[in-house]
Coordinates of N, CA, C and O in Angstrom, one line a residue:
M600 N -20.0 27.0 22.7 CA -20.7 27.7 21.6 C -22.1 27.3 21.6 O -22.5 26.4 21.0
S601 N -22.9 28.0 22.4 CA -24.3 27.6 22.6 C -25.2 28.1 21.5 O -26.2 27.5 21.3
H602 N -24.8 29.1 20.8 CA -25.7 29.7 19.8 C -24.9 29.9 18.5 O -24.0 30.6 18.4
I603 N -25.4 29.2 17.4 CA -24.9 29.5 16.1 C -26.1 29.6 15.2 O -27.1 28.9 15.3
N604 N -26.2 30.6 14.4 CA -27.3 30.9 13.5 C -27.0 30.6 12.1 O -26.0 30.1 11.7
N605 N -28.0 30.9 11.2 CA -27.8 30.6 9.8 C -26.6 31.3 9.2 O -26.0 30.9 8.2
Y606 N -26.4 32.5 9.6 CA -25.2 33.3 9.1 C -23.9 32.7 9.6 O -22.9 32.7 8.8
K607 N -23.9 32.2 10.7 CA -22.7 31.5 11.2 C -23.1 30.0 11.4 O -23.6 29.6 12.4
T608 N -22.7 29.2 10.4 CA -23.0 27.8 10.4 C -21.7 27.0 10.2 O -21.0 27.4 9.3
I609 N -21.5 26.0 11.0 CA -20.4 25.1 10.8 C -20.7 24.2 9.6 O -21.7 23.4 9.8
R610 N -20.0 24.3 8.5 CA -20.2 23.3 7.4 C -18.9 22.6 7.3 O -17.8 23.2 7.3
A611 N -18.9 21.3 7.3 CA -17.7 20.4 7.4 C -17.9 19.1 6.7 O -19.1 18.6 6.5
T612 N -16.9 18.4 6.6 CA -16.9 17.0 6.1 C -16.6 16.2 7.4 O -15.6 16.4 8.1
F613 N -17.5 15.3 7.8 CA -17.3 14.6 9.0 C -18.1 13.3 9.0 O -18.9 13.1 8.1
D614 N -17.7 12.4 9.9 CA -18.4 11.1 10.1 C -18.7 11.0 11.6 O -18.4 11.9 12.3
K615 N -19.0 9.8 12.1 CA -19.4 9.7 13.5 C -18.1 9.9 14.4 O -18.3 10.2 15.6
D616 N -16.9 9.6 13.9 CA -15.7 9.7 14.7 C -14.8 10.9 14.5 O -14.1 11.3 15.4
T617 N -14.8 11.4 13.2 CA -13.8 12.5 12.9 C -14.5 13.6 12.1 O -15.5 13.5 11.5
I618 N -13.8 14.7 12.2 CA -14.2 15.9 11.4 C -12.9 16.3 10.6 O -11.8 16.1 11.2
I619 N -13.0 16.8 9.4 CA -11.9 17.2 8.6 C -11.7 18.7 8.8 O -12.6 19.5 8.6
V620 N -10.4 19.1 9.1 CA -10.0 20.4 9.1 C -8.8 20.6 8.2 O -8.2 19.6 7.8
Y621 N -8.6 21.8 7.8 CA -7.5 22.1 6.8 C -6.6 23.1 7.3 O -6.9 24.0 8.1
Q622 N -5.3 22.9 7.0 CA -4.2 23.8 7.3 C -3.2 23.9 6.2 O -3.1 22.9 5.4
A623 N -2.5 25.0 6.0 CA -1.5 25.2 5.0 C -0.1 25.4 5.7 O -0.1 26.1 6.7
F624 N 0.8 24.7 5.2 CA 2.2 24.8 5.8 C 3.3 24.8 4.7 O 3.0 24.6 3.5
N625 N 4.5 25.0 5.2 CA 5.6 24.9 4.2 C 6.0 23.4 4.1 O 5.4 22.5 4.8
D626 N 6.9 23.1 3.2 CA 7.3 21.7 2.9 C 7.9 21.0 4.1 O 7.5 19.8 4.3
N627 N 8.7 21.6 4.9 CA 9.3 20.9 6.0 C 8.2 20.4 7.0 O 8.3 19.2 7.4
I628 N 7.3 21.3 7.4 CA 6.3 20.9 8.3 C 5.4 19.8 7.7 O 5.0 18.8 8.3
A629 N 5.0 20.0 6.5 CA 4.1 19.1 5.8 C 4.6 17.8 5.6 O 4.0 16.7 5.9
N630 N 5.9 17.7 5.1 CA 6.5 16.4 4.9 C 6.6 15.6 6.2 O 6.3 14.4 6.2
Q631 N 7.0 16.2 7.2 CA 7.2 15.5 8.5 C 5.8 15.1 9.0 O 5.6 14.0 9.5
A632 N 4.8 16.0 8.9 CA 3.4 15.6 9.4 C 2.9 14.4 8.6 O 2.2 13.5 9.2
I633 N 3.1 14.4 7.3 CA 2.6 13.3 6.5 C 3.3 12.0 6.9 O 2.7 10.9 7.1
E634 N 4.6 12.0 7.1 CA 5.4 10.9 7.5 C 5.0 10.4 8.9 O 4.7 9.1 9.0
L635 N 4.8 11.2 9.8 CA 4.5 10.8 11.2 C 3.0 10.7 11.4 O 2.6 10.0 12.4
Q636 N 2.2 11.2 10.6 CA 0.7 11.3 10.8 C 0.4 12.0 12.1 O -0.7 11.8 12.7
K637 N 1.2 12.9 12.4 CA 1.1 13.8 13.6 C 2.1 15.0 13.2 O 2.9 14.9 12.3
F638 N 2.0 16.0 14.0 CA 3.0 17.1 13.8 C 4.2 16.8 14.6 O 4.1 16.2 15.7
G639 N 5.4 17.1 14.0 CA 6.7 16.8 14.7 C 7.5 18.0 15.0 O 6.9 19.1 15.2
S640 N 8.8 17.9 15.1 CA 9.6 19.0 15.6 C 9.7 20.2 14.7 O 10.0 21.3 15.1
E641 N 9.3 20.0 13.4 CA 9.2 21.2 12.5 C 8.1 22.1 12.8 O 8.1 23.3 12.4
F642 N 7.0 21.6 13.4 CA 5.9 22.4 13.8 C 6.1 23.1 15.1 O 6.7 22.6 16.0
S643 N 5.6 24.3 15.2 CA 5.7 25.1 16.4 C 4.6 24.7 17.4 O 3.5 25.0 17.2
F644 N 5.0 24.2 18.5 CA 4.1 23.8 19.6 C 4.0 25.0 20.6 O 3.4 24.8 21.7
H645 N 4.6 26.1 20.3 CA 4.7 27.2 21.2 C 3.9 28.4 20.8 O 4.0 29.5 21.4
R646 N 3.0 28.2 19.8 CA 2.1 29.3 19.4 C 0.8 28.8 18.9 O 0.7 27.6 18.6
M647 N -0.2 29.7 18.8 CA -1.5 29.2 18.4 C -1.5 28.7 17.0 O -0.7 29.2 16.1
T648 N -2.3 27.7 16.7 CA -2.4 27.2 15.3 C -3.9 27.3 15.0 O -4.8 27.1 15.8
W649 N -4.2 27.7 13.8 CA -5.6 27.9 13.3 C -6.0 26.7 12.4 O -5.3 26.4 11.4
I650 N -7.2 26.1 12.7 CA -7.7 25.0 11.9 C -9.1 25.5 11.4 O -9.8 26.2 12.0
K651 N -9.3 25.0 10.1 CA -10.5 25.4 9.4 C -11.2 24.3 8.8 O -10.6 23.5 8.0
P652 N -12.5 24.1 9.0 CA -13.2 23.0 8.3 C -13.6 23.5 6.9 O -14.1 22.6 6.1
S653 N -13.5 24.7 6.6 CA -13.8 25.2 5.2 C -12.6 25.1 4.3 O -11.7 25.9 4.4
F654 N -12.7 24.2 3.3 CA -11.7 24.1 2.3 C -11.6 25.4 1.5 O -10.4 25.8 1.3
L655 N -12.7 25.9 1.0 CA -12.6 27.1 0.2 C -12.0 28.3 0.9 O -11.3 29.2 0.3
W656 N -12.3 28.4 2.2 CA -11.8 29.5 3.0 C -10.3 29.4 3.0 O -9.5 30.4 2.9
L657 N -9.8 28.2 3.2 CA -8.3 28.0 3.3 C -7.7 28.2 1.9 O -6.6 28.8 1.8
M658 N -8.4 27.9 0.8 CA -7.9 28.2 -0.5 C -7.7 29.7 -0.7 O -6.7 30.2 -1.3
E659 N -8.7 30.5 -0.2 CA -8.6 31.9 -0.3 C -7.4 32.4 0.5 O -6.6 33.2 0.1
R660 N -7.3 31.9 1.7 CA -6.2 32.3 2.6 C -4.8 32.0 2.1 O -3.9 32.7 2.3
S661 N -4.7 30.8 1.5 CA -3.4 30.3 1.0 C -3.2 30.7 -0.4 O -2.1 30.3 -1.0
N662 N -4.1 31.3 -1.0 CA -4.1 31.6 -2.5 C -3.8 30.3 -3.3 O -2.9 30.2 -4.1
W663 N -4.6 29.3 -2.9 CA -4.6 28.0 -3.6 C -3.1 27.4 -3.5 O -2.5 26.9 -4.5
A664 N -2.5 27.5 -2.3 CA -1.2 26.9 -2.0 C -0.1 27.7 -2.7 O 1.0 27.1 -3.0
N665 N -0.3 29.0 -3.1 CA 0.7 29.8 -3.7 C 1.3 30.8 -2.8 O 2.3 31.5 -3.3
K666 N 0.9 30.9 -1.6 CA 1.5 31.9 -0.7 C 2.8 31.3 0.0 O 2.8 30.1 0.2
P667 N 3.8 32.1 0.2 CA 5.0 31.6 0.9 C 4.6 30.9 2.2 O 3.8 31.5 3.0
N668 N 5.2 29.8 2.5 CA 5.0 29.0 3.8 C 3.6 28.5 3.9 O 3.2 28.0 4.9
Q669 N 2.8 28.5 2.8 CA 1.5 27.9 2.7 C 1.4 27.1 1.5 O 0.3 27.0 0.9
E670 N 2.5 26.6 1.0 CA 2.5 25.9 -0.3 C 1.9 24.4 -0.2 O 1.7 23.8 -1.3
R671 N 1.7 24.0 0.9 CA 1.2 22.6 1.1 C -0.1 22.6 1.9 O -0.1 23.3 2.9
I672 N -1.1 21.9 1.4 CA -2.4 21.9 2.0 C -2.6 20.5 2.6 O -2.5 19.5 1.9
L673 N -2.9 20.5 3.9 CA -3.1 19.2 4.6 C -4.5 19.1 5.1 O -5.1 20.1 5.6
E674 N -5.1 17.9 4.8 CA -6.4 17.6 5.3 C -6.2 16.7 6.6 O -5.5 15.7 6.6
I675 N -6.7 17.3 7.7 CA -6.4 16.7 9.0 C -7.7 16.1 9.5 O -8.7 16.7 9.7
H676 N -7.7 14.8 9.7 CA -8.9 14.0 10.3 C -8.7 14.1 11.8 O -7.8 13.4 12.4
L677 N -9.6 14.9 12.4 CA -9.5 15.2 13.9 C -10.6 14.4 14.6 O -11.7 14.4 14.1
K678 N -10.3 13.9 15.7 CA -11.3 13.2 16.5 C -12.4 14.2 16.9 O -12.1 15.3 17.3
R679 N -13.7 13.8 16.7 CA -14.8 14.7 16.9 C -14.9 15.1 18.4 O -15.3 16.2 18.7
D680 N -14.5 14.2 19.3 CA -14.6 14.5 20.7 C -13.7 15.8 21.0 O -14.1 16.6 21.8
F681 N -12.5 15.8 20.4 CA -11.7 17.0 20.6 C -12.3 18.2 20.0 O -12.2 19.3 20.6
W682 N -12.8 18.1 18.8 CA -13.5 19.2 18.1 C -14.6 19.8 18.9 O -14.7 21.0 19.2
D683 N -15.4 18.9 19.5 CA -16.5 19.3 20.3 C -16.0 20.0 21.6 O -16.6 21.0 22.1
K684 N -14.9 19.5 22.1 CA -14.3 20.1 23.3 C -13.8 21.5 23.0 O -14.1 22.5 23.7
C685 N -13.3 21.7 21.8 CA -12.8 23.0 21.3 C -14.0 24.0 21.2 O -13.9 25.1 21.7
L686 N -15.1 23.5 20.7 CA -16.3 24.3 20.6 C -16.8 24.7 22.0 O -17.3 25.9 22.2
E687 N -16.8 23.8 22.9 CA -17.2 24.2 24.3 C -16.3 25.2 25.0 O -16.8 26.0 25.7
L688 N -15.1 25.2 24.7 CA -14.1 26.1 25.3 C -13.9 27.4 24.5 O -13.3 28.3 25.0
A689 N -14.5 27.5 23.4 CA -14.3 28.6 22.4 C -14.7 29.9 23.0 O -15.8 30.1 23.6
V690 N -13.8 30.9 22.7 CA -14.1 32.3 23.0 C -14.1 33.0 21.6 O -13.1 33.0 20.9
D691 N -15.3 33.6 21.3 CA -15.4 34.3 20.0 C -14.6 35.6 20.1 O -14.9 36.4 21.0
T692 N -13.7 35.8 19.2 CA -12.9 36.9 19.2 C -13.7 38.2 19.0 O -13.3 39.3 19.6
D693 N -14.7 38.2 18.2 CA -15.5 39.4 18.0 C -16.3 39.8 19.2 O -16.3 40.9 19.6
A694 N -16.9 38.8 19.8 CA -17.7 39.1 21.0 C -16.9 39.4 22.3 O -17.4 40.0 23.2
S695 N -15.6 39.0 22.2 CA -14.8 39.1 23.5 C -13.8 40.3 23.5 O -13.2 40.5 24.5
K696 N -13.8 41.1 22.4 CA -12.8 42.1 22.3 C -12.9 43.1 23.5 O -12.0 43.5 24.1
S697 N -14.2 43.4 23.8 CA -14.4 44.4 24.9 C -14.3 43.8 26.2 O -14.1 44.4 27.3
E698 N -14.4 42.4 26.3 CA -14.4 41.7 27.6 C -12.9 41.4 28.1 O -12.7 41.2 29.2
G699 N -12.0 41.4 27.2 CA -10.6 41.2 27.5 C -10.2 39.8 27.9 O -9.2 39.6 28.6
N700 N -11.0 38.8 27.6 CA -10.7 37.4 28.0 C -10.1 36.6 26.9 O -9.9 35.4 27.0
I701 N -9.7 37.3 25.8 CA -9.0 36.6 24.7 C -7.7 36.0 25.1 O -7.3 34.9 24.8
K702 N -6.9 36.8 25.8 CA -5.5 36.4 26.0 C -5.4 35.2 26.9 O -4.4 34.4 26.8
D703 N -6.4 34.9 27.7 CA -6.4 33.7 28.5 C -7.1 32.5 27.9 O -7.2 31.4 28.5
A704 N -7.7 32.7 26.8 CA -8.5 31.6 26.1 C -7.7 30.5 25.6 O -6.6 30.7 25.1
Q705 N -8.2 29.3 25.8 CA -7.5 28.1 25.3 C -7.8 27.9 23.8 O -7.0 27.3 23.1
I706 N -9.1 28.3 23.5 CA -9.5 28.1 22.1 C -10.2 29.5 21.7 O -11.0 30.0 22.4
L707 N -9.8 30.0 20.5 CA -10.4 31.2 20.0 C -11.2 30.7 18.8 O -10.9 29.8 18.1
V708 N -12.3 31.5 18.5 CA -13.1 31.3 17.3 C -13.2 32.6 16.5 O -13.4 33.6 17.1
Q709 N -13.0 32.5 15.2 CA -13.3 33.6 14.3 C -14.2 33.1 13.3 O -14.2 32.0 12.9
W710 N -15.1 34.0 12.8 CA -16.0 33.7 11.7 C -15.7 34.6 10.5 O -15.7 35.8 10.6
D711 N -15.2 34.0 9.5 CA -14.8 34.7 8.3 C -15.7 34.4 7.1 O -16.4 33.4 7.1
P712 N -15.8 35.3 6.1 CA -16.7 35.1 5.0 C -16.4 33.8 4.3 O -15.2 33.6 3.9
E713 N -17.4 33.0 4.1 CA -17.2 31.8 3.2 C -16.9 32.2 1.8 O -17.3 33.3 1.5
R714 N -16.3 31.4 1.1 CA -15.9 31.8 -0.3 C -16.5 30.8 -1.3 O -16.8 29.7 -1.0
T715 N -16.6 31.4 -2.5 CA -17.0 30.5 -3.7 C -15.7 29.9 -4.3 O -14.6 30.3 -3.9
L716 N -15.9 29.1 -5.2 CA -14.7 28.5 -5.9 C -13.9 29.6 -6.6 O -12.7 29.5 -6.8
R717 N -14.6 30.7 -7.1 CA -13.9 31.8 -7.7 C -13.3 32.8 -6.7 O -12.7 33.8 -7.1
G718 N -13.5 32.6 -5.4 CA -12.9 33.4 -4.4 C -13.8 34.5 -3.9 O -13.5 35.3 -3.0
S719 N -15.0 34.6 -4.4 CA -16.0 35.7 -4.0 C -16.5 35.4 -2.6 O -16.6 34.2 -2.3
K720 N -16.7 36.5 -1.9 CA -17.3 36.3 -0.5 C -18.7 36.0 -0.6 O -19.5 36.6 -1.4
L721 N -19.2 35.1 0.2 CA -20.6 34.8 0.4 C -21.1 35.5 1.6 O -20.4 35.9 2.5
N722 N -22.4 35.6 1.8 CA -23.0 36.3 2.9 C -23.3 35.3 4.0 O -24.3 35.4 4.7
I723 N -22.4 34.4 4.2 CA -22.4 33.5 5.4 C -21.0 33.4 5.9 O -20.0 33.7 5.2
R724 N -20.8 33.0 7.1 CA -19.5 32.9 7.8 C -19.1 31.5 8.0 O -19.9 30.6 8.3
S725 N -17.8 31.2 7.9 CA -17.2 29.9 8.2 C -16.4 30.1 9.4 O -15.7 31.1 9.6
I726 N -16.4 29.0 10.2 CA -15.6 29.0 11.5 C -14.1 28.7 11.3 O -13.8 27.8 10.4
Q727 N -13.3 29.3 12.0 CA -11.9 28.8 12.2 C -11.6 28.9 13.6 O -12.1 29.7 14.4
I728 N -10.9 27.9 14.1 CA -10.6 27.7 15.5 C -9.1 27.9 15.7 O -8.3 27.2 15.1
G729 N -8.8 28.7 16.7 CA -7.4 28.9 17.1 C -7.1 28.0 18.3 O -7.8 28.3 19.4
V730 N -6.2 27.1 18.2 CA -5.8 26.2 19.3 C -4.6 26.8 20.0 O -3.6 27.0 19.3
S731 N -4.8 27.2 21.2 CA -3.7 27.9 21.9 C -2.5 26.9 22.2 O -2.7 25.7 22.1
R732 N -1.4 27.5 22.5 CA -0.2 26.6 22.8 C -0.5 25.7 24.0 O 0.2 24.7 24.1
N733 N -1.4 26.1 24.8 CA -1.7 25.2 26.0 C -2.4 23.9 25.6 O -2.5 23.0 26.3
M734 N -3.0 24.0 24.4 CA -3.8 22.7 23.9 C -3.2 22.1 22.6 O -3.8 21.2 22.1
I735 N -2.1 22.7 22.2 CA -1.6 22.1 20.9 C -1.2 20.7 21.0 O -1.4 19.9 20.1
N736 N -0.6 20.3 22.1 CA -0.2 18.9 22.2 C -1.4 18.0 22.2 O -1.4 16.9 21.6
E737 N -2.5 18.4 22.8 CA -3.7 17.7 22.9 C -4.4 17.6 21.4 O -4.8 16.6 21.0
Y738 N -4.2 18.7 20.7 CA -4.7 18.7 19.3 C -3.9 17.7 18.5 O -4.5 16.8 17.8
N739 N -2.6 17.6 18.7 CA -1.8 16.7 18.0 C -2.1 15.2 18.3 O -2.1 14.4 17.4
E740 N -2.4 15.0 19.5 CA -2.8 13.6 20.0 C -4.1 13.1 19.5 O -4.4 12.0 19.5
N741 N -4.9 14.1 19.1 CA -6.3 13.7 18.6 C -6.4 13.7 17.1 O -7.5 13.7 16.5
I742 N -5.3 13.8 16.4 CA -5.3 13.6 15.0 C -5.3 12.1 14.6 O -4.5 11.4 15.1
K743 N -6.2 11.7 13.8 CA -6.3 10.3 13.4 C -5.6 10.1 12.1 O -5.1 9.0 11.9
K744 N -5.5 11.1 11.2 CA -4.9 10.9 9.9 C -4.6 12.2 9.3 O -5.4 13.2 9.5
I745 N -3.6 12.3 8.5 CA -3.2 13.5 7.7 C -3.0 13.1 6.3 O -2.3 12.2 6.0
V746 N -3.7 13.9 5.4 CA -3.6 13.6 4.0 C -3.1 14.9 3.3 O -3.5 16.0 3.5
D747 N -2.2 14.7 2.4 CA -1.6 15.8 1.6 C -2.5 16.0 0.4 O -2.7 15.2 -0.5
L748 N -3.1 17.2 0.4 CA -4.0 17.6 -0.7 C -3.4 18.5 -1.7 O -4.1 19.0 -2.6
T749 N -2.1 18.7 -1.6 CA -1.5 19.7 -2.5 C -1.6 19.5 -3.9 O -2.0 20.4 -4.7
E750 N -1.5 18.3 -4.4 CA -1.6 18.0 -5.8 C -3.0 18.2 -6.3 O -3.3 18.8 -7.4
K751 N -4.0 17.9 -5.5 CA -5.4 18.1 -5.8 C -5.7 19.6 -5.9 O -6.4 20.1 -6.8
V752 N -5.1 20.4 -4.9 CA -5.3 21.8 -4.9 C -4.7 22.5 -6.2 O -5.3 23.3 -6.8
K753 N -3.5 22.0 -6.6 CA -2.8 22.5 -7.8 C -3.7 22.2 -9.0 O -3.8 23.1 -9.9
K754 N -4.3 21.0 -9.1 CA -5.1 20.7 -10.2 C -6.4 21.6 -10.2 O -6.7 22.1 -11.3
M755 N -7.0 21.8 -9.1 CA -8.1 22.6 -9.0 C -7.8 24.1 -9.4 O -8.5 24.7 -10.1
Y756 N -6.7 24.5 -9.0 CA -6.2 25.9 -9.3 C -6.0 26.1 -10.8 O -6.5 27.0 -11.4
L757 N -5.5 25.1 -11.5 CA -5.3 25.1 -12.9 C -6.6 25.0 -13.6 O -6.8 25.8 -14.6
L758 N -7.5 24.2 -13.2 CA -8.9 24.1 -13.7 C -9.5 25.5 -13.6 O -10.1 26.0 -14.6
N759 N -9.5 26.1 -12.4 CA -10.1 27.4 -12.2 C -9.5 28.5 -13.1 O -10.2 29.3 -13.7
S760 N -8.1 28.4 -13.2 CA -7.4 29.4 -14.1 C -7.9 29.3 -15.5 O -7.8 30.3 -16.2
N761 N -8.2 28.1 -15.9 CA -8.7 27.9 -17.3 C -10.2 28.0 -17.5 O -10.7 27.6 -18.5
G762 N -10.9 28.5 -16.4 CA -12.3 28.7 -16.5 C -13.1 27.4 -16.4 O -14.3 27.4 -16.7
K763 N -12.5 26.3 -16.0 CA -13.2 25.0 -15.9 C -13.8 24.8 -14.5 O -13.4 23.8 -13.8
F764 N -14.6 25.7 -14.1 CA -15.1 25.6 -12.7 C -16.0 24.4 -12.5 O -16.1 23.9 -11.4
D765 N -16.7 23.9 -13.5 CA -17.5 22.8 -13.4 C -16.7 21.5 -13.0 O -17.1 20.7 -12.2
K766 N -15.6 21.4 -13.6 CA -14.7 20.2 -13.3 C -14.1 20.4 -11.9 O -13.9 19.4 -11.2
S767 N -13.7 21.6 -11.6 CA -13.1 21.9 -10.3 C -14.1 21.6 -9.2 O -13.8 21.1 -8.1
T768 N -15.4 22.0 -9.4 CA -16.5 21.8 -8.5 C -16.6 20.3 -8.1 O -16.9 20.0 -6.9
Q769 N -16.4 19.5 -9.0 CA -16.5 18.0 -8.8 C -15.5 17.5 -7.8 O -15.6 16.5 -7.2
L770 N -14.4 18.3 -7.6 CA -13.3 17.9 -6.7 C -13.4 18.5 -5.3 O -12.7 18.1 -4.4
L771 N -14.4 19.3 -5.1 CA -14.7 19.9 -3.8 C -15.1 18.8 -2.8 O -15.8 17.9 -3.1
P772 N -14.7 19.0 -1.5 CA -15.1 18.1 -0.5 C -16.6 18.2 -0.3 O -17.2 19.3 -0.5
K773 N -17.3 17.1 0.1 CA -18.7 17.1 0.3 C -18.9 17.5 1.8 O -18.4 16.9 2.7
V774 N -19.6 18.6 2.0 CA -19.9 19.1 3.3 C -21.3 19.1 3.7 O -22.2 19.1 2.8
K775 N -21.5 19.1 5.0 CA -22.9 19.2 5.5 C -22.8 20.0 6.8 O -21.7 20.2 7.3
E776 N -24.0 20.4 7.3 CA -24.0 21.2 8.5 C -23.6 20.4 9.7 O -24.1 19.2 9.9
Y777 N -22.7 20.9 10.5 CA -22.3 20.2 11.7 C -23.1 20.8 12.9 O -23.0 22.0 13.2
I778 N -24.0 20.0 13.4 CA -24.9 20.4 14.5 C -24.1 20.4 15.8 O -23.6 19.4 16.2
V779 N -24.1 21.5 16.5 CA -23.5 21.6 17.8 C -24.6 21.3 18.8 O -25.6 21.9 18.9
L780 N -24.3 20.2 19.6 CA -25.3 19.8 20.6 C -25.1 20.5 21.9 O -24.1 21.0 22.3

Protein backbone atom coordinates (compact mmCIF):
# COMPACT_ATOMS: atom_id res chain seq x y z
CA MET A 1 0.00 0.00 0.00
CA SER A 2 2.19 2.73 -1.27
CA HIS A 3 -0.36 5.53 -1.21
CA ILE A 4 -2.88 6.43 1.45
CA ASN A 5 -4.47 9.87 1.53
CA ASN A 6 -6.40 11.89 4.10
CA TYR A 7 -9.66 10.30 2.95
CA LYS A 8 -8.16 6.85 3.51
CA THR A 9 -6.13 6.99 6.70
CA ILE A 10 -5.26 4.11 8.99
CA ARG A 11 -6.21 5.14 12.50
CA ALA A 12 -5.38 2.60 15.16
CA THR A 13 -4.21 1.88 18.66
CA PHE A 14 -0.62 0.67 18.51
CA ASP A 15 2.78 0.71 20.15
CA LYS A 16 6.22 -0.14 18.82
CA ASP A 17 5.49 -3.90 18.78
CA THR A 18 1.75 -4.39 18.30
CA ILE A 19 -1.34 -2.96 16.65
CA ILE A 20 -4.85 -3.63 17.95
CA VAL A 21 -7.46 -5.01 15.60
CA TYR A 22 -11.03 -6.00 16.40
CA GLN A 23 -13.22 -8.91 15.43
CA ALA A 24 -16.68 -10.11 16.43
CA PHE A 25 -17.47 -13.79 17.01
CA ASN A 26 -19.91 -16.18 18.60
CA ASP A 27 -19.40 -17.50 22.15
CA ASN A 28 -17.69 -20.76 21.12
CA ILE A 29 -14.98 -19.08 19.04
CA ALA A 30 -14.49 -16.23 21.53
CA ASN A 31 -14.27 -18.41 24.64
CA GLN A 32 -11.69 -20.70 23.06
CA ALA A 33 -9.66 -17.76 21.69
CA ILE A 34 -9.55 -16.08 25.09
CA GLU A 35 -8.53 -19.31 26.80
CA LEU A 36 -5.81 -20.16 24.26
CA GLN A 37 -4.82 -16.56 23.44
CA LYS A 38 -4.92 -17.78 19.84
CA PHE A 39 -7.69 -19.11 17.65
CA GLY A 40 -8.45 -22.79 18.07
CA SER A 41 -10.55 -25.51 16.47
CA GLU A 42 -13.80 -23.50 16.77
CA PHE A 43 -12.37 -20.89 14.37
CA SER A 44 -12.47 -21.56 10.61
CA PHE A 45 -8.96 -21.68 9.19
CA HIS A 46 -10.42 -22.44 5.75
CA ARG A 47 -11.93 -19.09 4.85
CA MET A 48 -10.98 -15.43 4.82
CA THR A 49 -11.18 -13.52 8.11
CA TRP A 50 -11.56 -9.73 8.29
CA ILE A 51 -9.66 -7.66 10.85
CA LYS A 52 -10.39 -4.02 11.62
CA PRO A 53 -8.36 -1.46 13.56
CA SER A 54 -11.49 0.74 13.78
CA PHE A 55 -13.42 -0.02 16.95
CA LEU A 56 -16.43 2.09 15.91
CA TRP A 57 -16.60 0.52 12.48
CA LEU A 58 -16.83 -2.91 14.09
CA MET A 59 -19.49 -1.60 16.48
CA GLU A 60 -21.55 -0.57 13.47
CA ARG A 61 -20.92 -3.91 11.74
CA SER A 62 -21.79 -6.00 14.81
CA ASN A 63 -24.54 -3.65 16.03
CA TRP A 64 -22.66 -3.27 19.31
CA ALA A 65 -22.39 -7.07 19.72
CA ASN A 66 -26.11 -7.59 19.11
CA LYS A 67 -25.97 -9.38 15.73
CA PRO A 68 -26.19 -13.19 15.68
CA ASN A 69 -22.73 -14.82 15.72
CA GLN A 70 -21.16 -11.43 16.50
CA GLU A 71 -22.13 -11.23 20.17
CA ARG A 72 -18.55 -11.20 21.40
CA ILE A 73 -16.03 -8.48 20.62
CA LEU A 74 -12.36 -9.38 20.76
CA GLU A 75 -9.44 -6.97 20.90
CA ILE A 76 -6.53 -8.68 19.19
CA HIS A 77 -2.99 -7.46 19.79
CA LEU A 78 -1.22 -8.33 16.57
CA LYS A 79 2.50 -8.09 15.89
CA ARG A 80 3.18 -5.00 13.81
CA ASP A 81 5.60 -6.89 11.58
CA PHE A 82 2.72 -9.08 10.43
CA TRP A 83 0.39 -6.08 10.01
CA ASP A 84 3.00 -4.31 7.90
CA LYS A 85 3.43 -7.47 5.82
CA CYS A 86 -0.33 -7.51 5.26
CA LEU A 87 -0.23 -3.91 4.06
CA GLU A 88 2.60 -4.77 1.64
CA LEU A 89 0.66 -7.71 0.18
CA ALA A 90 -2.70 -5.95 0.16
CA VAL A 91 -4.87 -5.82 -2.93
CA ASP A 92 -7.49 -3.05 -2.74
CA THR A 93 -10.86 -4.58 -3.65
CA ASP A 94 -12.16 -1.34 -5.22
CA ALA A 95 -9.10 -0.78 -7.41
CA SER A 96 -8.84 -4.43 -8.41
CA LYS A 97 -12.35 -5.35 -9.49
CA SER A 98 -11.57 -4.69 -13.12
CA GLU A 99 -8.12 -6.26 -12.91
CA GLY A 100 -9.38 -9.66 -11.74
CA ASN A 101 -6.53 -10.30 -9.28
CA ILE A 102 -8.72 -10.45 -6.18
CA LYS A 103 -9.26 -14.22 -6.19
CA ASP A 104 -5.51 -14.89 -5.93
CA ALA A 105 -4.76 -12.23 -3.33
CA GLN A 106 -3.38 -13.30 0.04
CA ILE A 107 -4.59 -10.06 1.63
CA LEU A 108 -7.56 -7.92 0.61
CA VAL A 109 -8.21 -4.36 1.70
CA GLN A 110 -11.52 -2.56 1.85
CA TRP A 111 -12.09 1.03 2.88
CA ASP A 112 -15.40 1.57 4.64
CA PRO A 113 -16.95 4.74 6.06
CA GLU A 114 -15.65 5.51 9.53
CA ARG A 115 -18.43 5.88 12.09
CA THR A 116 -19.25 8.15 14.97
CA LEU A 117 -20.29 6.89 18.37
CA ARG A 118 -23.91 7.39 17.24
CA GLY A 119 -23.28 5.29 14.10
CA SER A 120 -23.31 8.13 11.59
CA LYS A 121 -20.98 7.86 8.60
CA LEU A 122 -18.00 10.18 8.49
CA ASN A 123 -16.43 11.48 5.30
CA ILE A 124 -13.29 9.42 5.91
CA ARG A 125 -12.60 5.76 5.33
CA SER A 126 -11.32 3.10 7.70
CA ILE A 127 -9.33 0.11 6.61
CA GLN A 128 -10.30 -3.48 7.05
CA ILE A 129 -8.02 -6.28 5.99
CA GLY A 130 -9.14 -9.67 4.73
CA VAL A 131 -6.63 -12.36 5.62
CA SER A 132 -6.93 -15.23 3.14
CA ARG A 133 -7.03 -18.84 4.19
CA ASN A 134 -3.46 -19.12 2.88
CA MET A 135 -2.29 -16.71 5.60
CA ILE A 136 -4.68 -17.43 8.47
CA ASN A 137 -2.23 -19.70 10.29
CA GLU A 138 0.41 -16.98 10.07
CA TYR A 139 -2.13 -14.46 11.37
CA ASN A 140 -2.85 -16.75 14.32
CA GLU A 141 0.87 -17.21 15.05
CA ASN A 142 1.36 -13.42 15.17
CA ILE A 143 -1.26 -12.76 17.84
CA LYS A 144 0.38 -11.57 21.05
CA LYS A 145 -2.77 -11.22 23.15
CA ILE A 146 -6.57 -11.43 22.96
CA VAL A 147 -8.83 -9.41 25.24
CA ASP A 148 -12.59 -9.86 25.57
CA LEU A 149 -14.23 -6.42 25.21
CA THR A 150 -17.81 -7.68 25.29
CA GLU A 151 -18.72 -6.28 28.72
CA LYS A 152 -17.21 -2.89 27.87
CA VAL A 153 -19.12 -2.85 24.56
CA LYS A 154 -22.40 -3.69 26.36
CA LYS A 155 -21.76 -0.88 28.84
CA MET A 156 -21.07 1.56 26.01
CA TYR A 157 -24.21 0.41 24.18
CA LEU A 158 -26.29 1.04 27.31
CA LEU A 159 -24.72 4.47 27.80
CA ASN A 160 -25.40 5.34 24.16
CA SER A 161 -28.98 4.07 24.40
CA ASN A 162 -29.50 6.41 27.35
CA GLY A 163 -27.98 9.38 25.53
CA LYS A 164 -24.84 9.42 27.69
CA PHE A 165 -22.45 9.77 24.77
CA ASP A 166 -19.99 11.84 26.82
CA LYS A 167 -19.46 8.92 29.23
CA SER A 168 -19.29 6.43 26.38
CA THR A 169 -16.70 8.60 24.59
CA GLN A 170 -14.40 8.23 27.60
CA LEU A 171 -14.33 4.46 27.00
CA LEU A 172 -13.26 4.68 23.36
CA PRO A 173 -9.79 3.38 22.45
CA LYS A 174 -7.16 6.07 21.96
CA VAL A 175 -6.16 6.07 18.31
CA LYS A 176 -3.59 7.83 16.24
CA GLU A 177 -2.57 7.78 12.61
CA TYR A 178 -0.62 4.70 11.58
CA ILE A 179 2.06 5.81 9.15
CA VAL A 180 2.79 3.31 6.40
CA LEU A 181 6.49 3.40 5.61
